[in-house]
PDB file of C-alpha atoms in Angstrom:
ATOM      1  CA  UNK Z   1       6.696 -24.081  -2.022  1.00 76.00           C
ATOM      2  CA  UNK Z   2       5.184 -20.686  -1.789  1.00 85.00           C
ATOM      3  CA  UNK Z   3       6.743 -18.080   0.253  1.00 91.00           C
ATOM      4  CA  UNK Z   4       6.551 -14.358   0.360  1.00 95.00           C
ATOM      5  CA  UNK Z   5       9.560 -12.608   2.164  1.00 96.00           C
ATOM      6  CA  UNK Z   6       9.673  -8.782   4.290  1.00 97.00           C
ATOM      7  CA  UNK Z   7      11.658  -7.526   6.847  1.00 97.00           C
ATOM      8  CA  UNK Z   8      10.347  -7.800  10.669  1.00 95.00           C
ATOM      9  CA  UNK Z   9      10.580  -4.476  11.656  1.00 97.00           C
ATOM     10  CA  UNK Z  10      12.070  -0.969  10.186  1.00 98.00           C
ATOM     11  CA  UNK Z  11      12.141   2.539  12.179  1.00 98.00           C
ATOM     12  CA  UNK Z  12      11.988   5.765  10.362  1.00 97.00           C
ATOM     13  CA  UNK Z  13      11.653   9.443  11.204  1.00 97.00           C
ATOM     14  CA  UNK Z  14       8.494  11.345  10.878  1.00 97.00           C
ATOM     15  CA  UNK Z  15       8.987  13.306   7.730  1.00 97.00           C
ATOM     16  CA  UNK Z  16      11.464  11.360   6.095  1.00 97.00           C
ATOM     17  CA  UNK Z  17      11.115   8.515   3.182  1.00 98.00           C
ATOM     18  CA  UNK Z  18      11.414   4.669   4.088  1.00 98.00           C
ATOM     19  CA  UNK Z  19      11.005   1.689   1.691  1.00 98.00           C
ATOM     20  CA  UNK Z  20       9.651  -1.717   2.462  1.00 98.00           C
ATOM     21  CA  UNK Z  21      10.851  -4.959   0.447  1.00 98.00           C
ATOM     22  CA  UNK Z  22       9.015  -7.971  -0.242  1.00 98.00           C
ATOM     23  CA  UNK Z  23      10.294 -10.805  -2.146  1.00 98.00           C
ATOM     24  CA  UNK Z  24       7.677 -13.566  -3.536  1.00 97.00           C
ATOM     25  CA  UNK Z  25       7.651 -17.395  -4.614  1.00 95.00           C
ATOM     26  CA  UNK Z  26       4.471 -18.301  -6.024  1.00 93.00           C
ATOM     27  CA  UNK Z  27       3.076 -21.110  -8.208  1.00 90.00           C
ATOM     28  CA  UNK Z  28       2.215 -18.667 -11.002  1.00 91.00           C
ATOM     29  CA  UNK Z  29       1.521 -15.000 -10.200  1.00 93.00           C
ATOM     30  CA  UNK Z  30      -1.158 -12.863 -10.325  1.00 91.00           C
ATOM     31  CA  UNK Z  31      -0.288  -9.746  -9.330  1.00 94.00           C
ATOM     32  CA  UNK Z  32       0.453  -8.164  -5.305  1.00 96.00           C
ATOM     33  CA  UNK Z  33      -1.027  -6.391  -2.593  1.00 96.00           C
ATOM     34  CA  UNK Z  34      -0.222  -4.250   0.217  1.00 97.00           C
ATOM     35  CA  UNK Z  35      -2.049  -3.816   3.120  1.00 97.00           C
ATOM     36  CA  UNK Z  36      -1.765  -1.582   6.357  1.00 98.00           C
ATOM     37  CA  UNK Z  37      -2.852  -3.079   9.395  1.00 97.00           C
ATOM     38  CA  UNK Z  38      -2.859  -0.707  12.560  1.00 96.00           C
ATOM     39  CA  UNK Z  39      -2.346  -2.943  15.734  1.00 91.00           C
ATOM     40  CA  UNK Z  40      -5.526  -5.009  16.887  1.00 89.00           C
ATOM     41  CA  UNK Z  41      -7.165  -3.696  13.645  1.00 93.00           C
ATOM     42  CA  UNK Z  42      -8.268  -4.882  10.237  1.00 95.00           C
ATOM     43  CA  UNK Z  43      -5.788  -4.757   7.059  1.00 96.00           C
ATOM     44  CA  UNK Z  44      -6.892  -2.134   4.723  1.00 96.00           C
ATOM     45  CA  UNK Z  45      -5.593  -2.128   1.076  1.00 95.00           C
ATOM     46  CA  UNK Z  46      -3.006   0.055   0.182  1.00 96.00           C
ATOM     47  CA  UNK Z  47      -2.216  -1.059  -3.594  1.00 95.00           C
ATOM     48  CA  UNK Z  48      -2.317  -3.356  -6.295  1.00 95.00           C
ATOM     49  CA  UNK Z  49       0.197  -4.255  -8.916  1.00 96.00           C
ATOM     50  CA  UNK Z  50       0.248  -7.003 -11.071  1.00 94.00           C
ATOM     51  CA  UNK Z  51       2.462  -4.843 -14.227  1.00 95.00           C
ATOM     52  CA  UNK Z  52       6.069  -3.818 -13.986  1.00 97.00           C
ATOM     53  CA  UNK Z  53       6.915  -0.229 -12.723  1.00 97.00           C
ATOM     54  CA  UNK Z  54       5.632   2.380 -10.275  1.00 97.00           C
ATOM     55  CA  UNK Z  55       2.394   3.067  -9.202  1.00 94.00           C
ATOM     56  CA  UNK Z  56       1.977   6.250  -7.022  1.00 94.00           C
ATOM     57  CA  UNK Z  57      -0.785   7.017  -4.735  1.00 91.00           C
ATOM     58  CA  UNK Z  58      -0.608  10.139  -2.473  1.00 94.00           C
ATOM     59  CA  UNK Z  59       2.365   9.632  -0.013  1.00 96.00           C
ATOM     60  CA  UNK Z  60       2.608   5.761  -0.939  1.00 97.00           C
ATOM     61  CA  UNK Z  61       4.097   3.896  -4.040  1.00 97.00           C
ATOM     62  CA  UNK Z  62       4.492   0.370  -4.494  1.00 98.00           C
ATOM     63  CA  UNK Z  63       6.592  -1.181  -7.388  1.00 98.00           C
ATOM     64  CA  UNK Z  64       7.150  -4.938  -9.156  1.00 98.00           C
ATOM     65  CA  UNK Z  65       9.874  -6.051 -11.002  1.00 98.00           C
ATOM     66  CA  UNK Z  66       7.862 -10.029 -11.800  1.00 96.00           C
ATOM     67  CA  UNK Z  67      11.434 -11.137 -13.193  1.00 96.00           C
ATOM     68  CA  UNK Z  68      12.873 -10.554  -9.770  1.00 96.00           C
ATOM     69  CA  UNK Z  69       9.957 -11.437  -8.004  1.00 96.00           C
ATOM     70  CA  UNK Z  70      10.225  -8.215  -5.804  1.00 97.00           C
ATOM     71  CA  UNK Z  71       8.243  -5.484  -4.585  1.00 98.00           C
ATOM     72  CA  UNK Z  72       8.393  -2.446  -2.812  1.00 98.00           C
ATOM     73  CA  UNK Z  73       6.258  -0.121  -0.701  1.00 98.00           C
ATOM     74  CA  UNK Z  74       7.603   3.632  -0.578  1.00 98.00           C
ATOM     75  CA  UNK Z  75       6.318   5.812   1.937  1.00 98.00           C
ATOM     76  CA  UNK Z  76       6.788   9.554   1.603  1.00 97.00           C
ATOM     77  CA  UNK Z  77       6.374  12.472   4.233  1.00 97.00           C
ATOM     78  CA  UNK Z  78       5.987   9.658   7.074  1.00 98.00           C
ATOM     79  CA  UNK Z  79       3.648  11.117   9.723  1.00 97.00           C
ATOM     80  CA  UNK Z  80       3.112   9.456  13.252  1.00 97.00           C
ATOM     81  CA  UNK Z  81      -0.038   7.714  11.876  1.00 96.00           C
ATOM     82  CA  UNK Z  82       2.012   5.427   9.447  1.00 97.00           C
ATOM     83  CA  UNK Z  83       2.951   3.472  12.167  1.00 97.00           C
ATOM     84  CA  UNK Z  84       1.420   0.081  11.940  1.00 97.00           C
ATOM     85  CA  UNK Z  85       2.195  -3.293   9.929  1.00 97.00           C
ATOM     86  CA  UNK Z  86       2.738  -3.364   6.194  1.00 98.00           C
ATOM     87  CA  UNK Z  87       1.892  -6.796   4.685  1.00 97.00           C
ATOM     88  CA  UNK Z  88       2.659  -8.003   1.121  1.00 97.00           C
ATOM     89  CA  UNK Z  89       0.608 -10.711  -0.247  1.00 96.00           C
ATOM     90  CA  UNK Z  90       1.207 -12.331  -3.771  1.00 95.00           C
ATOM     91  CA  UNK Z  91      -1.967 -14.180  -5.389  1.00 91.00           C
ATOM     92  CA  UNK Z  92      -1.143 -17.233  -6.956  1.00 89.00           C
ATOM     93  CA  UNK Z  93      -2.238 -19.380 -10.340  1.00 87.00           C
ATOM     94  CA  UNK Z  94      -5.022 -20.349  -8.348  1.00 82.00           C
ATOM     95  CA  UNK Z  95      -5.774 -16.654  -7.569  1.00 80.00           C
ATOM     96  CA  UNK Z  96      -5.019 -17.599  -3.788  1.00 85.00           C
ATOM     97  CA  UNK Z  97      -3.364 -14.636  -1.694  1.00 89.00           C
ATOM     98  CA  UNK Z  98      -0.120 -15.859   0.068  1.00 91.00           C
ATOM     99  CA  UNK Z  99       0.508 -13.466   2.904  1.00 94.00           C
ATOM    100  CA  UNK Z 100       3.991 -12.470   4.102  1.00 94.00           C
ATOM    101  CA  UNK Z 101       4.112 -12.051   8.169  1.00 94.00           C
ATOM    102  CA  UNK Z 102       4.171  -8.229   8.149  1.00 95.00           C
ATOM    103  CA  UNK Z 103       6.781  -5.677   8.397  1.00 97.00           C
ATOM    104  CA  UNK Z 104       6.326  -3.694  11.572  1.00 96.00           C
ATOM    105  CA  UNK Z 105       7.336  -0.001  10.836  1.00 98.00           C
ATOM    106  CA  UNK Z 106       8.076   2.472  13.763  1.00 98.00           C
ATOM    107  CA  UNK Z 107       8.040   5.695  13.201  1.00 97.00           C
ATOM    108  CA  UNK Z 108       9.777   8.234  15.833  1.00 96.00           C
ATOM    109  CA  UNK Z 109       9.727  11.581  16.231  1.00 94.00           C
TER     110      UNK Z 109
ATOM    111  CA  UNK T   7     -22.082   1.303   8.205  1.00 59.00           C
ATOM    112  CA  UNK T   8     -19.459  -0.737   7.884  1.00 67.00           C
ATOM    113  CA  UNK T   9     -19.446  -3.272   4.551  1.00 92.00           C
ATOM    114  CA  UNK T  10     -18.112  -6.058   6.552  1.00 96.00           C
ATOM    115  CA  UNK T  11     -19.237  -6.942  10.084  1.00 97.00           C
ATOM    116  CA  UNK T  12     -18.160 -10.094  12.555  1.00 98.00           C
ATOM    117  CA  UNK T  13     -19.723 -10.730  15.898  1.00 97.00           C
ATOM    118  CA  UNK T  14     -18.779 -11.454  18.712  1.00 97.00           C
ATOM    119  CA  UNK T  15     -15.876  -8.584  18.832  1.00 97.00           C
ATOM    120  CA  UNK T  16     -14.315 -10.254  21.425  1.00 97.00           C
ATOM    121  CA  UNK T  17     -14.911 -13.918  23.061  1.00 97.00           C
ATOM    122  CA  UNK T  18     -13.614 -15.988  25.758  1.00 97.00           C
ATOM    123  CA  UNK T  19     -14.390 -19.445  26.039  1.00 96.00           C
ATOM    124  CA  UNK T  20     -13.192 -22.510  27.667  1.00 96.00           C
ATOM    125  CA  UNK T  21     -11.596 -25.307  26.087  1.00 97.00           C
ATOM    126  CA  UNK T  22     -13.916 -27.894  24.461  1.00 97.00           C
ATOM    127  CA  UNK T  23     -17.076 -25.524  23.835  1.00 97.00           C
ATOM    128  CA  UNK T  24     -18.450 -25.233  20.385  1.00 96.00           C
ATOM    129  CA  UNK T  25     -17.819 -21.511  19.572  1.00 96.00           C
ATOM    130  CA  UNK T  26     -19.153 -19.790  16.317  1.00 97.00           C
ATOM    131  CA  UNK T  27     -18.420 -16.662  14.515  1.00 98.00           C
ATOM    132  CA  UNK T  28     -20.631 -14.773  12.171  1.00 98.00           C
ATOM    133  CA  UNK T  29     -19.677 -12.778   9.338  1.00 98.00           C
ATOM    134  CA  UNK T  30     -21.699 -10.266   7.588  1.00 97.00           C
ATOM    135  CA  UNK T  31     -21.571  -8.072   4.629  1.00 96.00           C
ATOM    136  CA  UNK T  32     -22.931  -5.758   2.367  1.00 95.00           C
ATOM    137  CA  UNK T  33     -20.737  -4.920  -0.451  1.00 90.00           C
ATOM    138  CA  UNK T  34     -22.511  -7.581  -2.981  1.00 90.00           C
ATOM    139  CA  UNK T  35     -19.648  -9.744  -3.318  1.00 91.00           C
ATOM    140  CA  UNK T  36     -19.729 -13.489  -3.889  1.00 91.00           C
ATOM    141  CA  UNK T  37     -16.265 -13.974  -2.502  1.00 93.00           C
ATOM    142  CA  UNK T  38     -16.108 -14.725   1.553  1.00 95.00           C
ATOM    143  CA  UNK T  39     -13.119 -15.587   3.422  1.00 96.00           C
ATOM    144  CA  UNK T  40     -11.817 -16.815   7.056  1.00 98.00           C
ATOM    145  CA  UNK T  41      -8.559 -16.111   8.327  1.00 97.00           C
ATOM    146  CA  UNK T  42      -6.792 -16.078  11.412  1.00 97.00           C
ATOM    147  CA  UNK T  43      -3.793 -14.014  13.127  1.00 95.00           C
ATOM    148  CA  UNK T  44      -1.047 -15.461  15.231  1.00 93.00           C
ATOM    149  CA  UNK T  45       1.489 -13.136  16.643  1.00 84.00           C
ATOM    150  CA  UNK T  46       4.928 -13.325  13.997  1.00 79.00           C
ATOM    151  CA  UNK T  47       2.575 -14.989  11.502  1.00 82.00           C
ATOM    152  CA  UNK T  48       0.590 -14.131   8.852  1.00 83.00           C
ATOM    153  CA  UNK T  49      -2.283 -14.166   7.901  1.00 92.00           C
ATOM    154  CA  UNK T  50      -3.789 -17.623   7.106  1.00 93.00           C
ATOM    155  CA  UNK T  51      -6.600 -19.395   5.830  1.00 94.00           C
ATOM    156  CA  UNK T  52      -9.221 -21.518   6.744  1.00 97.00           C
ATOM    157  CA  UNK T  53     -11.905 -21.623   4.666  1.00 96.00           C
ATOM    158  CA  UNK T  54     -13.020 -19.553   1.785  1.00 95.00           C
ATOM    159  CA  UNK T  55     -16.612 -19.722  -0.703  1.00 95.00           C
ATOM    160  CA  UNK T  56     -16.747 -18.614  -4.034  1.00 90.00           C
ATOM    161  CA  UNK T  57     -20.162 -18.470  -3.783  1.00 90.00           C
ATOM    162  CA  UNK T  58     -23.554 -20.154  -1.825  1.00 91.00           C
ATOM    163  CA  UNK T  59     -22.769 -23.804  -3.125  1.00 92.00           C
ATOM    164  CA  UNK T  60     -18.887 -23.246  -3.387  1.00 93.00           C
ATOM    165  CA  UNK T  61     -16.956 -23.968   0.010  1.00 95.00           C
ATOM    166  CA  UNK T  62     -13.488 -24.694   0.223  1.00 94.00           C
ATOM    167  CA  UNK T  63     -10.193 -26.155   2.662  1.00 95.00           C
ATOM    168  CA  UNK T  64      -7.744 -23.394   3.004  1.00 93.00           C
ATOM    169  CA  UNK T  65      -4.808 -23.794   4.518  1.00 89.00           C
ATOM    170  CA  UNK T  66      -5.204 -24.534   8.321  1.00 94.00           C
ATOM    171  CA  UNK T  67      -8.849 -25.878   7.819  1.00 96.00           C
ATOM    172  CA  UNK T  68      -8.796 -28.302  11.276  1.00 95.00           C
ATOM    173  CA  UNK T  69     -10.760 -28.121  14.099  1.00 95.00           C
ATOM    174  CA  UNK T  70     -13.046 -25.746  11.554  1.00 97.00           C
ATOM    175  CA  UNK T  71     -16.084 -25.849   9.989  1.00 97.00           C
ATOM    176  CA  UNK T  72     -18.358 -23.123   8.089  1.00 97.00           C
ATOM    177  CA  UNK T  73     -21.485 -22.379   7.347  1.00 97.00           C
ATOM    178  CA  UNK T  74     -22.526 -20.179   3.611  1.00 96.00           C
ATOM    179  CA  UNK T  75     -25.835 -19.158   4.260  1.00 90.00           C
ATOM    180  CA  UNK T  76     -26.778 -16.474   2.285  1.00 93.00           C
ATOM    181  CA  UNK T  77     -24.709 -14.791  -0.404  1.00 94.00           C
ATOM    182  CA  UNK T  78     -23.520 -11.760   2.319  1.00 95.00           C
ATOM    183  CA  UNK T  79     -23.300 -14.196   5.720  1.00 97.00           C
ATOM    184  CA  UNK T  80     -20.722 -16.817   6.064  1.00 98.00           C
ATOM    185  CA  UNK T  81     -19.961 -18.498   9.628  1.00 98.00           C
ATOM    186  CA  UNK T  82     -16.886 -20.085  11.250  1.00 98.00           C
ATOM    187  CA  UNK T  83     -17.324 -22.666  13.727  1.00 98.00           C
ATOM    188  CA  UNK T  84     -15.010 -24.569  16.145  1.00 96.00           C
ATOM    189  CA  UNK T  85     -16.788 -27.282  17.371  1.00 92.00           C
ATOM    190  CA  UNK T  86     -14.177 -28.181  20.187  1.00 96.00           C
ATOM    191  CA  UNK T  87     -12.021 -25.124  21.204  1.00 96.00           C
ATOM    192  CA  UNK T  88      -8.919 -25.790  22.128  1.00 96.00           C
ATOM    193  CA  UNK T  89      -6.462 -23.051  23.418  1.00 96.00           C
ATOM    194  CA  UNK T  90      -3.950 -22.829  20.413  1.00 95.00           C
ATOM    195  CA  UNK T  91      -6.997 -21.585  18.619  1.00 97.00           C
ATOM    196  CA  UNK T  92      -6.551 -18.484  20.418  1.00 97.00           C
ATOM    197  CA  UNK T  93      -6.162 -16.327  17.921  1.00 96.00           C
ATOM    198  CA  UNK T  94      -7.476 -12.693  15.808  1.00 96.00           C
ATOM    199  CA  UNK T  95     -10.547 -14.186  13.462  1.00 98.00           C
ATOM    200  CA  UNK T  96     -11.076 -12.069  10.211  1.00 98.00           C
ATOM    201  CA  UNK T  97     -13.411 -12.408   7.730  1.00 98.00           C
ATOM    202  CA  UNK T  98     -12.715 -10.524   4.204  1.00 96.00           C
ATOM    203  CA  UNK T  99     -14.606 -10.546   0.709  1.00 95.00           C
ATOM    204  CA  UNK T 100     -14.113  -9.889  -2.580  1.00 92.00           C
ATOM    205  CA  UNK T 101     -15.525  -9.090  -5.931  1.00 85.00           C
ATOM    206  CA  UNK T 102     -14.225 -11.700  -7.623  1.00 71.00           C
ATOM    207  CA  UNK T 103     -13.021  -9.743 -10.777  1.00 64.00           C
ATOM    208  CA  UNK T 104      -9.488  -8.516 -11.794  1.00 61.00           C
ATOM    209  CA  UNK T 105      -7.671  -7.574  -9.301  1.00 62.00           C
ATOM    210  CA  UNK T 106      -9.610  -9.407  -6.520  1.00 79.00           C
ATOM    211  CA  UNK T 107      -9.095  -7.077  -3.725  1.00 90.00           C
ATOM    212  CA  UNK T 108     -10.206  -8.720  -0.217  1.00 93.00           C
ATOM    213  CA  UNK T 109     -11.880  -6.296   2.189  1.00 94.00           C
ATOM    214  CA  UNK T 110     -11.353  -7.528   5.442  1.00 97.00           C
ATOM    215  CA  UNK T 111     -14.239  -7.079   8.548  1.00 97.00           C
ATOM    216  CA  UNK T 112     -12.892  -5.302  11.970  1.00 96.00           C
ATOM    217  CA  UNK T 113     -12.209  -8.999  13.585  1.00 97.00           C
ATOM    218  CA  UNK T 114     -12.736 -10.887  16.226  1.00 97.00           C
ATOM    219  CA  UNK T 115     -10.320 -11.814  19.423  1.00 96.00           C
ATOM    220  CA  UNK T 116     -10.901 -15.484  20.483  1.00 97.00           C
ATOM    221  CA  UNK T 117      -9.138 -16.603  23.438  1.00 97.00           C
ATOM    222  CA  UNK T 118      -9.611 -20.038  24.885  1.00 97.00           C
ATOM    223  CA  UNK T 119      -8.862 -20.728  28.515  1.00 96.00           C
TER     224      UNK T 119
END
């Protein structure tokens, strides 16, 4: 089956760095996504890999390792505005996304 | 203006009344999606069109039906609410090319009594 795996919830401090996994299962893969999604509010797309390695936007990285099937979203300089839900979503052969359930990240003072 | 609308914003309804959400948008893509959000879950999907004539079953596709009728306006219908379809509705689209990314319209909180 497909699955796409991320942590619940993670708490960081404002200004410091914090890193959120995702592991993925797909029937063939076609790259992945991260998305922010403030509470009661739309996901917005953070990045897109679908080649090995870092890709750095601003304050936010993501990386892919396909042989692993892992990911990672690295947020730098965390301000309280980061808080919200990060969700990884793999897209498949069929260029289907499979969405993990979110990683909640708290960010305190 | 936004690029992808949905109305109603908000909705409650009682249990067996035909209930249907609209979707609009104007980026040009051919790509239109419906998905909902549970509490814990993720997000899932219901239907999806490729294009006008193209509709499709996602993954939770009971109790729904849609509607493609124009290129930028795709509806979701439940033709029987029932309260575990109480739920955040989004609608997203997409280009289509490379990297397909989905934009996803400010949703829509159903709640069936």
């Amino acid at each position: 089956g497909q699955n796409i795996d991320q942590p619940t919830e993670m708490t960081a401090t404002e200004g410091a760095i914090v890193q959120i996994n995702c592991t993925y299962q797909t029937s063939g893969f076609n790259g992945l996504f991260w998305y922010q999604q403030h509470a009661g509010e739309a996901p917005t797309f953070l990045s897109y890999n679908v080649l090995d390695g870092l890709e750095e936007k601003g304050r936010f990285s993501s990386f892919l390792s396909r042989s692993k099937g892992y990911s990672y979203l690295l947020l730098k300089e965390l301000q309280m505005k980061d808080s919200a839900s990060y969700l990884c979503a793999a897209l498949d052969s069929n260029y289907q996304l499979i969405w993990g359930a979110g990683t909640k990240l708290i960010i305190k003072p | 203006d936004a690029d992808v609308t949905q109305t109603p914003r908000n909705r409650i309804t009682k249990t067996g009344k035909r209930i249907m959400l609209e979707c609009s948008q104007t980026k040009g893509h051919d790509r239109m999606y419906w998905y909902r959000q549970d509490p814990g879950l993720g997000l899932r999907l219901i239907y999806y069109s490729f294009d006008v004539k193209d509709i499709n079953k996602g993954e939770i596709s009971d109790g729904y039906s849609v509607s493609r009728q124009a290129q930028a306006k795709f509806s979701l219908s439940l033709e029987s609410a029932i309260p575990n379809q109480t739920a955040l509705y989004f609608c997203a689209t997409s280009g289509g090319r490379e990297t397909d990314t989905q934009y996803f319209g400010p949703g829509t909180r159903l709640t069936v009594l």
